[in-house]
Coordinates of C-alpha atoms in Angstrom, one line a residue:
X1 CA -3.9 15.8 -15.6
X2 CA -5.1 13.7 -12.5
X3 CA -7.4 15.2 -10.3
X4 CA -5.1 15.0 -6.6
X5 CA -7.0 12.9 -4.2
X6 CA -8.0 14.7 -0.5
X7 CA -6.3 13.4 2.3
X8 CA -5.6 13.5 5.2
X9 CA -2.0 15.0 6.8
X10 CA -0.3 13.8 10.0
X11 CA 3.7 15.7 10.5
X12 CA 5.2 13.7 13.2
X13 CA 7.7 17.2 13.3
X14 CA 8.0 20.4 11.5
X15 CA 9.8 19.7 8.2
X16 CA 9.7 16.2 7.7
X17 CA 11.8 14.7 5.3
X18 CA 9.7 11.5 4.9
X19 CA 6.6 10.6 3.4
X20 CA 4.2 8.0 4.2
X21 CA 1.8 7.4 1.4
X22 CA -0.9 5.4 3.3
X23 CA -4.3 4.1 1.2
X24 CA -7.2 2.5 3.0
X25 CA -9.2 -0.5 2.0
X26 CA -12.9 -0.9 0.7
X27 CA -15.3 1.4 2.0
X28 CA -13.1 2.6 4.4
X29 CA -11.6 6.6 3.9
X30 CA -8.6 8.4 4.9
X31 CA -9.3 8.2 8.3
X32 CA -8.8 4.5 9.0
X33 CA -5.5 4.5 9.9
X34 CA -4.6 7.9 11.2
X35 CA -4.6 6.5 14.5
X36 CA -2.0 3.8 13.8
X37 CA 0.4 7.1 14.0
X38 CA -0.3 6.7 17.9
X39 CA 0.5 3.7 18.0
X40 CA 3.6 2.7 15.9
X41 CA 7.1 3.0 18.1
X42 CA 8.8 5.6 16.2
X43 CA 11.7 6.4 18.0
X44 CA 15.0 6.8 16.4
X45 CA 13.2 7.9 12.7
X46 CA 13.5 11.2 11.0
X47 CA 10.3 13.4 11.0
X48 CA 7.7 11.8 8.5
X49 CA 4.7 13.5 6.6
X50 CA 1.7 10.8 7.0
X51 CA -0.7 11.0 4.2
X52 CA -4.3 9.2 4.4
X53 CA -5.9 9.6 0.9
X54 CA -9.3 9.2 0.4
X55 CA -10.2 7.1 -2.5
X56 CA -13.0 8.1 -5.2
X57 CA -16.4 6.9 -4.7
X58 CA -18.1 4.2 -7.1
X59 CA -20.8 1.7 -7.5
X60 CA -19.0 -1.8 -6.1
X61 CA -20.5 -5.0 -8.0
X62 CA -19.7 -7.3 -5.3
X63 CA -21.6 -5.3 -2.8
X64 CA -25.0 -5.0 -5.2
X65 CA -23.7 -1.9 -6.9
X66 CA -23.6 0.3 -3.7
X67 CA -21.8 3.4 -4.0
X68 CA -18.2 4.0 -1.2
X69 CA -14.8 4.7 -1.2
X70 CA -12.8 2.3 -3.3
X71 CA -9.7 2.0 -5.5
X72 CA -11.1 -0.3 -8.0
X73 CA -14.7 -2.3 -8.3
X74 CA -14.5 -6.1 -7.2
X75 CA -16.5 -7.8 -9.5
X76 CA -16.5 -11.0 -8.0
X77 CA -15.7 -13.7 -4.6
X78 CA -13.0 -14.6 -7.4
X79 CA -10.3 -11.8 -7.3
X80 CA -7.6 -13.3 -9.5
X81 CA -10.3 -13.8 -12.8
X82 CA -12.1 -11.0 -13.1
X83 CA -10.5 -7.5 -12.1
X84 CA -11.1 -4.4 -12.7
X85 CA -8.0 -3.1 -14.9
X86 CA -8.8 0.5 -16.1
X87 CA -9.6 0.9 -12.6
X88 CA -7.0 -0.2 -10.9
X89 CA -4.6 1.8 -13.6
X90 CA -7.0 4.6 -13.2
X91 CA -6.0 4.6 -9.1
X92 CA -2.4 4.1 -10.2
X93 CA -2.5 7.5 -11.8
X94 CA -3.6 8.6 -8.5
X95 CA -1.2 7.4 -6.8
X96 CA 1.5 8.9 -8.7
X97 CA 0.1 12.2 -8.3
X98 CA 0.8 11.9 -4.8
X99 CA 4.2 10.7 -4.7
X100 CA 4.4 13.8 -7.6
X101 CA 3.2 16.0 -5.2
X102 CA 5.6 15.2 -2.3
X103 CA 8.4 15.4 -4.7
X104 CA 7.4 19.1 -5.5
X105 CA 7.2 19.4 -1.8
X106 CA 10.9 18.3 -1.3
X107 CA 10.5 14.9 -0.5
X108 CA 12.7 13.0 -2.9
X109 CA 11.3 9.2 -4.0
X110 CA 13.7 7.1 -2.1
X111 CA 12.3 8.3 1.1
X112 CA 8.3 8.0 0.1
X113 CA 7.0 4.9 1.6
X114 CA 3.9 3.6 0.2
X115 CA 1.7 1.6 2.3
X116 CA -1.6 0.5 2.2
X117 CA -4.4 -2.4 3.6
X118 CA -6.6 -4.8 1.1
X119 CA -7.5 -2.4 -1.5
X120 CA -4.8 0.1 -0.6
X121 CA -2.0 -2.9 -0.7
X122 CA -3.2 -3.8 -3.9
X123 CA -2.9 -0.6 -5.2
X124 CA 0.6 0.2 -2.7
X125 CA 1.8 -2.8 -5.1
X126 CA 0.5 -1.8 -8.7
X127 CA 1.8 1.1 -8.1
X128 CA 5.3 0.9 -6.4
X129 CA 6.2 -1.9 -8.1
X130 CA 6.0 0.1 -11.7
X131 CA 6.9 3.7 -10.5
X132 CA 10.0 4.5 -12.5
X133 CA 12.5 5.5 -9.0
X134 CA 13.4 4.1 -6.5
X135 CA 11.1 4.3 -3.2
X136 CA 12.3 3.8 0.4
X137 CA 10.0 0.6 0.6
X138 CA 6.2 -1.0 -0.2
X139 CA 4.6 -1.5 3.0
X140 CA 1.5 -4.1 2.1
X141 CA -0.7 -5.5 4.5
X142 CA -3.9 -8.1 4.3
X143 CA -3.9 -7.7 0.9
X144 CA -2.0 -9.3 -2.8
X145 CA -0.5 -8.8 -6.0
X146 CA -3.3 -7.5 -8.6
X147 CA -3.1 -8.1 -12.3
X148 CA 0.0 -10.2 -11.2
X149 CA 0.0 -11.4 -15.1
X150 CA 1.3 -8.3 -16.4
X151 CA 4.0 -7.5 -13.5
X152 CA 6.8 -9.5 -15.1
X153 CA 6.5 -7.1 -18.0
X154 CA 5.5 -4.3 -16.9
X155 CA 7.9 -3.9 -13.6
X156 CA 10.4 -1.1 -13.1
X157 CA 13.9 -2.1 -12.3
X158 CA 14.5 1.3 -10.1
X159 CA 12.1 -0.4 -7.2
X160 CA 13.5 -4.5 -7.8
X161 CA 15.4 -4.3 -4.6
X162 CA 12.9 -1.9 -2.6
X163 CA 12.2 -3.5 0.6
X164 CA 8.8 -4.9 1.0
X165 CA 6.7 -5.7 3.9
X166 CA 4.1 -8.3 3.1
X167 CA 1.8 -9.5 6.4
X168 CA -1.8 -11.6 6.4
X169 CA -3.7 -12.8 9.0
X170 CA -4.0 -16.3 9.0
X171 CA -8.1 -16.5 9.7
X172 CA -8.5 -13.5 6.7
X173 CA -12.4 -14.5 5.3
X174 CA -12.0 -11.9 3.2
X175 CA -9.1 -12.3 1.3
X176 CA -7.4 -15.9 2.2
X177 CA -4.0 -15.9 2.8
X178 CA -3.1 -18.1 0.4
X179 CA -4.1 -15.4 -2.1
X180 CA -1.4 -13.5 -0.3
X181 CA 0.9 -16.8 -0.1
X182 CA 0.5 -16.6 -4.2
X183 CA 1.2 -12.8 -4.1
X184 CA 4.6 -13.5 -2.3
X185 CA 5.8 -16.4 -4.5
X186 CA 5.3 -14.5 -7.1
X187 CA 7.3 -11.1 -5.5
X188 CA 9.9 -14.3 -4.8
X189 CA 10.4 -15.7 -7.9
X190 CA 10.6 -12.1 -9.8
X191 CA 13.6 -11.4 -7.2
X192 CA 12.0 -8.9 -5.0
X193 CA 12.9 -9.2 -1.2
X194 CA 10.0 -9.5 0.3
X195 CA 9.7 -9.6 4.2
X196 CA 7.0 -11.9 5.0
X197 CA 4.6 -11.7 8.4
X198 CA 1.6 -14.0 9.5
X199 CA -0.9 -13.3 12.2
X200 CA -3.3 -15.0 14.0
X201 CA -6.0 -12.1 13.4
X202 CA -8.9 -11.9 10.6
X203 CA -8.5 -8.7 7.9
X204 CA -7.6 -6.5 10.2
X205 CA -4.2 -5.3 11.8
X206 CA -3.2 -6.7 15.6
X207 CA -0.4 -5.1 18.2
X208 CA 2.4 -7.8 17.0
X209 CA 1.7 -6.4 13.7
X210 CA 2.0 -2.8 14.5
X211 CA 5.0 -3.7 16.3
X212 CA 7.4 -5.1 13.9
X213 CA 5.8 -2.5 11.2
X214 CA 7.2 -0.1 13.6
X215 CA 10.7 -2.1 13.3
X216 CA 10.6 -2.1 9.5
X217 CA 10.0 1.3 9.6
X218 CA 12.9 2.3 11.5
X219 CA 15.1 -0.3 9.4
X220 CA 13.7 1.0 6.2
X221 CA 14.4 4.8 7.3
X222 CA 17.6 4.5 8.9
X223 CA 19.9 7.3 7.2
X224 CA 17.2 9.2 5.3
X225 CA 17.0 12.2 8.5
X226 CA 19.1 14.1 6.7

């Protein structure tokens, strides 16, 4: 059985009947984005259960073996060529166990959002892209499609119309948008509807970008107070 991560948990209101499965990027932890809760424009939405995981910590073999917080080791500048599979289906398992856990809580799957930034959209992707129901949407930013060569096959037709939320910033040094360009086309040509966003901001997140996350949100969540 997989061990459950820690995290971190924000209620926006007593009761929610949301989730928000949020997973941070390299090196970060759970606490990254807790204060995006501030600042995102929820008016209108049902109550929602936040969760920040924290990822495991390993040696990282693009960063001279140094041990942090990640989902999977990055083995090289080269993303695409050499990943780290068994860790990346390792974190998957994870992942589940979270949206498992907010099921036993109440929280059915089509009303768990995953979300996560560079590492944690990688893993938002591998992961909602294959779970075997329907969730209320994928919310990916600064980040791309890992092991994109096995997705064809190994997809899950429950989430093939779940609404996704792809955004990059367009001066991203660490993971060049057209990594994320190639992520979408990819989403595209498989049929997913993938909403696509651009910013003029390095890997990080700006205030247009919290705004129309915020819109998504409420688009995405619309009808699911009950």
């Amino acid at each position: 059985m997989t061990k459950l991560l820690e995290a971190i948990q924000i209620d926006t209101a007593p009761n929610p009947p949301v989730s928000v499965i949020w997973l941070h990027g390299l090196g970060a932890d759970g606490s990254d984005f807790v204060p995006i809760v501030r600042e995102l424009d929820l008016a209108g939405c049902p109550a929602i259960r936040f969760i920040f995981p924290h990822a495991p910590t390993m040696p990282v073999t693009i960063n001279n073996g140094y041990v942090m917080r990640a989902w999977y080791d990055i083995i090289g500048t080269d993303l695409a060529k050499r990943e780290d599979e068994n860790g990346l289906r390792k974190s998957q398992q994870a992942v589940e166990a979270l949206i498992a856990q907010e099921k036993e809580r109440g929280v059915p799957a089509d009303r768990i959002i995953l979300a996560g930034f560079s590492q944690g959209c990688a893993m938002t992707l591998q992961t909602g892209l294959r779970h075997p129901e329907k969730l209320a949407g994928l919310l990916c930013l600064s980040g791309y499609v890992p092991i994109h060569t096995t997705l064809a096959s190994e997809r899950h037709p429950a989430n093939q119309d779940t609404p996704i939320f792809l955004a990059h910033g367009r001066g991203d040094a660490v993971i060049p948008i057209d990594r994320a360009e190639k992520s979408r086309d990819v989403l595209q040509s498989l049929g997913y509807k993938v909403e696509w966003h651009e910013y003029m901001m390095p890997h990080s997140v700006c205030a247009e970008e919290v705004d129309d996350i915020s819109a998504w949100l409420k688009r995405v969540l619309a009808g699911k107070a009950d």
